[in-house]
PDB file of C-alpha atoms in Angstrom:
ATOM      1  CA  CYS A   1     -15.680  61.222  65.396  1.00  0.00           C
ATOM      2  CA  ARG A   2     -16.934  64.621  66.161  1.00  0.00           C
ATOM      3  CA  SER A   3     -15.788  64.242  69.752  1.00  0.00           C
ATOM      4  CA  THR A   4     -12.023  62.728  69.558  1.00  0.00           C
ATOM      5  CA  LEU A   5      -8.941  65.818  69.874  1.00  0.00           C
ATOM      6  CA  THR A   6      -8.432  64.629  66.611  1.00  0.00           C
ATOM      7  CA  ALA A   7     -11.373  65.711  65.533  1.00  0.00           C
ATOM      8  CA  ARG A   8     -11.848  68.897  67.051  1.00  0.00           C
ATOM      9  CA  ALA A   9      -8.091  70.154  66.252  1.00  0.00           C
ATOM     10  CA  ALA A  10      -8.560  69.733  62.578  1.00  0.00           C
ATOM     11  CA  SER A  11     -11.538  71.694  62.788  1.00  0.00           C
ATOM     12  CA  GLY A  12     -10.048  74.385  64.552  1.00  0.00           C
ATOM     13  CA  LEU A  13      -7.491  74.259  61.261  1.00  0.00           C
ATOM     14  CA  ARG A  14      -7.986  78.174  59.801  1.00  0.00           C
ATOM     15  CA  SER A  15      -8.036  78.090  56.443  1.00  0.00           C
ATOM     16  CA  ASP A  16      -9.149  79.045  52.795  1.00  0.00           C
ATOM     17  CA  ILE A  17      -9.327  76.566  51.562  1.00  0.00           C
ATOM     18  CA  ARG A  18     -10.296  72.766  52.600  1.00  0.00           C
ATOM     19  CA  TRP A  19     -10.100  69.377  51.186  1.00  0.00           C
ATOM     20  CA  ALA A  20     -11.074  66.185  52.819  1.00  0.00           C
ATOM     21  CA  ILE A  21     -10.279  62.745  51.249  1.00  0.00           C
ATOM     22  CA  THR A  22     -11.805  59.554  52.024  1.00  0.00           C
ATOM     23  CA  GLY A  23     -12.135  56.347  50.707  1.00  0.00           C
ATOM     24  CA  THR A  24     -15.577  55.324  53.086  1.00  0.00           C
ATOM     25  CA  PRO A  25     -16.796  58.812  53.899  1.00  0.00           C
ATOM     26  CA  VAL A  26     -19.385  56.594  56.006  1.00  0.00           C
ATOM     27  CA  GLN A  27     -18.054  53.348  57.636  1.00  0.00           C
ATOM     28  CA  ASN A  28     -20.887  52.572  60.697  1.00  0.00           C
ATOM     29  CA  ARG A  29     -23.836  54.821  60.696  1.00  0.00           C
ATOM     30  CA  LEU A  30     -24.735  57.352  59.185  1.00  0.00           C
ATOM     31  CA  ASP A  31     -23.765  60.094  61.654  1.00  0.00           C
ATOM     32  CA  ASP A  32     -19.816  59.590  60.848  1.00  0.00           C
ATOM     33  CA  LEU A  33     -20.148  61.825  58.131  1.00  0.00           C
ATOM     34  CA  PHE A  34     -20.632  64.783  60.525  1.00  0.00           C
ATOM     35  CA  GLY A  35     -17.006  64.834  61.229  1.00  0.00           C
ATOM     36  CA  LEU A  36     -15.966  65.525  58.038  1.00  0.00           C
ATOM     37  CA  ILE A  37     -19.045  68.207  57.437  1.00  0.00           C
ATOM     38  CA  ARG A  38     -17.772  69.700  60.384  1.00  0.00           C
ATOM     39  CA  PHE A  39     -14.043  69.911  58.699  1.00  0.00           C
ATOM     40  CA  LEU A  40     -14.656  71.365  55.566  1.00  0.00           C
ATOM     41  CA  LYS A  41     -17.030  74.269  57.612  1.00  0.00           C
ATOM     42  CA  LEU A  42     -20.601  73.149  56.018  1.00  0.00           C
ATOM     43  CA  ASP A  43     -23.458  75.350  56.948  1.00  0.00           C
ATOM     44  CA  PRO A  44     -26.039  75.068  58.863  1.00  0.00           C
ATOM     45  CA  TRP A  45     -24.944  71.145  58.703  1.00  0.00           C
ATOM     46  CA  GLN A  46     -21.778  71.270  60.487  1.00  0.00           C
ATOM     47  CA  GLU A  47     -23.453  72.065  63.970  1.00  0.00           C
ATOM     48  CA  TYR A  48     -24.230  69.117  65.267  1.00  0.00           C
ATOM     49  CA  ALA A  49     -27.750  70.036  66.625  1.00  0.00           C
ATOM     50  CA  TYR A  50     -28.945  71.083  63.021  1.00  0.00           C
ATOM     51  CA  TRP A  51     -27.201  67.504  61.917  1.00  0.00           C
ATOM     52  CA  ASN A  52     -29.100  65.684  64.034  1.00  0.00           C
ATOM     53  CA  ARG A  53     -32.094  66.894  64.213  1.00  0.00           C
ATOM     54  CA  ARG A  54     -32.659  67.118  59.681  1.00  0.00           C
ATOM     55  CA  ILE A  55     -30.539  64.155  59.698  1.00  0.00           C
ATOM     56  CA  VAL A  56     -29.504  61.873  62.103  1.00  0.00           C
ATOM     57  CA  ALA A  57     -32.792  61.321  64.381  1.00  0.00           C
ATOM     58  CA  PRO A  58     -35.067  60.905  61.113  1.00  0.00           C
ATOM     59  CA  PHE A  59     -32.247  58.734  59.900  1.00  0.00           C
ATOM     60  CA  GLU A  60     -32.981  56.224  63.301  1.00  0.00           C
ATOM     61  CA  LYS A  61     -36.308  57.060  64.226  1.00  0.00           C
ATOM     62  CA  SER A  62     -38.012  54.913  60.868  1.00  0.00           C
ATOM     63  CA  ARG A  63     -35.746  54.147  57.958  1.00  0.00           C
ATOM     64  CA  ALA A  64     -38.076  52.459  55.954  1.00  0.00           C
ATOM     65  CA  ALA A  65     -40.478  55.643  55.603  1.00  0.00           C
ATOM     66  CA  MET A  66     -37.969  57.948  56.263  1.00  0.00           C
ATOM     67  CA  GLY A  67     -34.587  56.913  55.312  1.00  0.00           C
ATOM     68  CA  CYS A  68     -34.964  57.633  51.606  1.00  0.00           C
ATOM     69  CA  SER A  69     -35.721  60.909  51.631  1.00  0.00           C
ATOM     70  CA  VAL A  70     -33.078  61.495  54.143  1.00  0.00           C
ATOM     71  CA  LEU A  71     -30.805  60.258  52.403  1.00  0.00           C
ATOM     72  CA  LYS A  72     -31.742  62.481  49.732  1.00  0.00           C
ATOM     73  CA  CYS A  73     -30.983  65.010  51.723  1.00  0.00           C
ATOM     74  CA  VAL A  74     -27.715  64.273  52.821  1.00  0.00           C
ATOM     75  CA  SER A  75     -26.913  63.290  48.710  1.00  0.00           C
ATOM     76  CA  GLU A  76     -28.225  66.441  47.431  1.00  0.00           C
ATOM     77  CA  VAL A  77     -25.846  68.451  50.255  1.00  0.00           C
ATOM     78  CA  LEU A  78     -22.452  66.537  49.577  1.00  0.00           C
ATOM     79  CA  GLN A  79     -23.122  66.136  45.552  1.00  0.00           C
ATOM     80  CA  PRO A  80     -21.577  69.747  44.797  1.00  0.00           C
ATOM     81  CA  LEU A  81     -18.444  68.309  47.251  1.00  0.00           C
ATOM     82  CA  LEU A  82     -17.605  65.121  45.978  1.00  0.00           C
ATOM     83  CA  LEU A  83     -15.751  63.716  43.498  1.00  0.00           C
ATOM     84  CA  ARG A  84     -16.154  59.883  42.800  1.00  0.00           C
ATOM     85  CA  ARG A  85     -14.253  57.449  41.360  1.00  0.00           C
ATOM     86  CA  THR A  86     -14.405  54.167  40.368  1.00  0.00           C
ATOM     87  CA  LYS A  87     -11.940  51.597  38.612  1.00  0.00           C
ATOM     88  CA  GLN A  88     -14.234  52.234  35.752  1.00  0.00           C
ATOM     89  CA  SER A  89     -13.710  56.149  35.875  1.00  0.00           C
ATOM     90  CA  ARG A  90     -12.579  57.166  32.291  1.00  0.00           C
ATOM     91  CA  ASP A  91     -10.459  60.449  32.072  1.00  0.00           C
ATOM     92  CA  TRP A  92     -11.383  63.243  29.435  1.00  0.00           C
ATOM     93  CA  SER A  93      -9.534  60.544  26.558  1.00  0.00           C
ATOM     94  CA  GLY A  94     -11.527  57.723  27.045  1.00  0.00           C
ATOM     95  CA  ASN A  95      -8.804  55.613  29.179  1.00  0.00           C
ATOM     96  CA  ALA A  96      -9.161  54.651  32.057  1.00  0.00           C
ATOM     97  CA  ILE A  97      -7.268  56.481  35.128  1.00  0.00           C
ATOM     98  CA  VAL A  98      -6.279  53.206  36.839  1.00  0.00           C
ATOM     99  CA  GLU A  99      -4.585  50.621  35.615  1.00  0.00           C
ATOM    100  CA  LEU A 100      -5.211  46.768  37.938  1.00  0.00           C
ATOM    101  CA  PRO A 101      -3.908  43.523  37.403  1.00  0.00           C
ATOM    102  CA  GLU A 102      -6.545  40.736  37.226  1.00  0.00           C
ATOM    103  CA  LYS A 103      -7.729  40.115  40.614  1.00  0.00           C
ATOM    104  CA  ILE A 104      -6.517  36.513  41.658  1.00  0.00           C
ATOM    105  CA  VAL A 105      -8.838  33.986  43.658  1.00  0.00           C
ATOM    106  CA  GLU A 106      -7.125  31.083  45.154  1.00  0.00           C
ATOM    107  CA  VAL A 107      -9.112  28.868  47.309  1.00  0.00           C
ATOM    108  CA  VAL A 108      -7.211  27.024  49.816  1.00  0.00           C
ATOM    109  CA  LYS A 109      -8.653  23.795  51.650  1.00  0.00           C
ATOM    110  CA  VAL A 110      -8.145  22.810  54.961  1.00  0.00           C
ATOM    111  CA  GLU A 111      -8.736  19.683  57.009  1.00  0.00           C
ATOM    112  CA  MET A 112     -10.792  21.056  60.467  1.00  0.00           C
ATOM    113  CA  SER A 113     -10.056  18.392  63.285  1.00  0.00           C
ATOM    114  CA  ARG A 114     -12.517  17.188  65.433  1.00  0.00           C
ATOM    115  CA  GLU A 115     -12.726  20.073  68.223  1.00  0.00           C
ATOM    116  CA  GLU A 116     -11.935  22.870  65.873  1.00  0.00           C
ATOM    117  CA  CYS A 117     -15.335  21.104  63.229  1.00  0.00           C
ATOM    118  CA  GLU A 118     -17.140  21.438  66.809  1.00  0.00           C
ATOM    119  CA  VAL A 119     -16.272  25.279  67.595  1.00  0.00           C
ATOM    120  CA  TYR A 120     -17.369  25.984  63.510  1.00  0.00           C
ATOM    121  CA  ASP A 121     -20.275  24.904  63.563  1.00  0.00           C
ATOM    122  CA  ALA A 122     -20.885  26.702  66.825  1.00  0.00           C
ATOM    123  CA  LEU A 123     -20.428  30.118  66.303  1.00  0.00           C
ATOM    124  CA  TYR A 124     -21.890  29.285  62.329  1.00  0.00           C
ATOM    125  CA  SER A 125     -25.270  28.076  64.321  1.00  0.00           C
ATOM    126  CA  LYS A 126     -25.178  31.064  66.615  1.00  0.00           C
ATOM    127  CA  SER A 127     -24.808  33.386  63.199  1.00  0.00           C
ATOM    128  CA  ARG A 128     -27.377  32.440  61.644  1.00  0.00           C
TER     129      ARG A 128
END
C-alpha cells in the first residue's frame, strides 16, 4: 500500500485536517495499516523505517514472544484516532445507531456428480 500511486498521491495532498474511514484497517498484515498512518501524517510512525523497526519487524520476528507488546503499542498509537462502531452501538439516548433486518440463513443442498465429488474430496483433503 505504501508504494502505490494512489497511496503516494493521497499522502501528498495538502490539508490541515485529514480523515480516513475504513471497515478493515488491517486486512492481511499489520503492515497494511501503514498507508493510513502515512496518510494521516502521524509522526514518527509515518516514516516507514521507524514503523518497520518498531512495529513490523518485531511482530514478524516473533509473534508469540513479542506480538502482544507490539499489538499493545499499535493499539496505544491508534486509540486516540479511532472511533469504533458496531451493530450493538447506541447513541447518547440509548437507541441503536443502526437498525438492521434479521439475518436470513438458507441452506441449499445440491447433488454433485461423481467427478465433482472426486474433485471436492481431493481439494478437501489438501486443505487439511
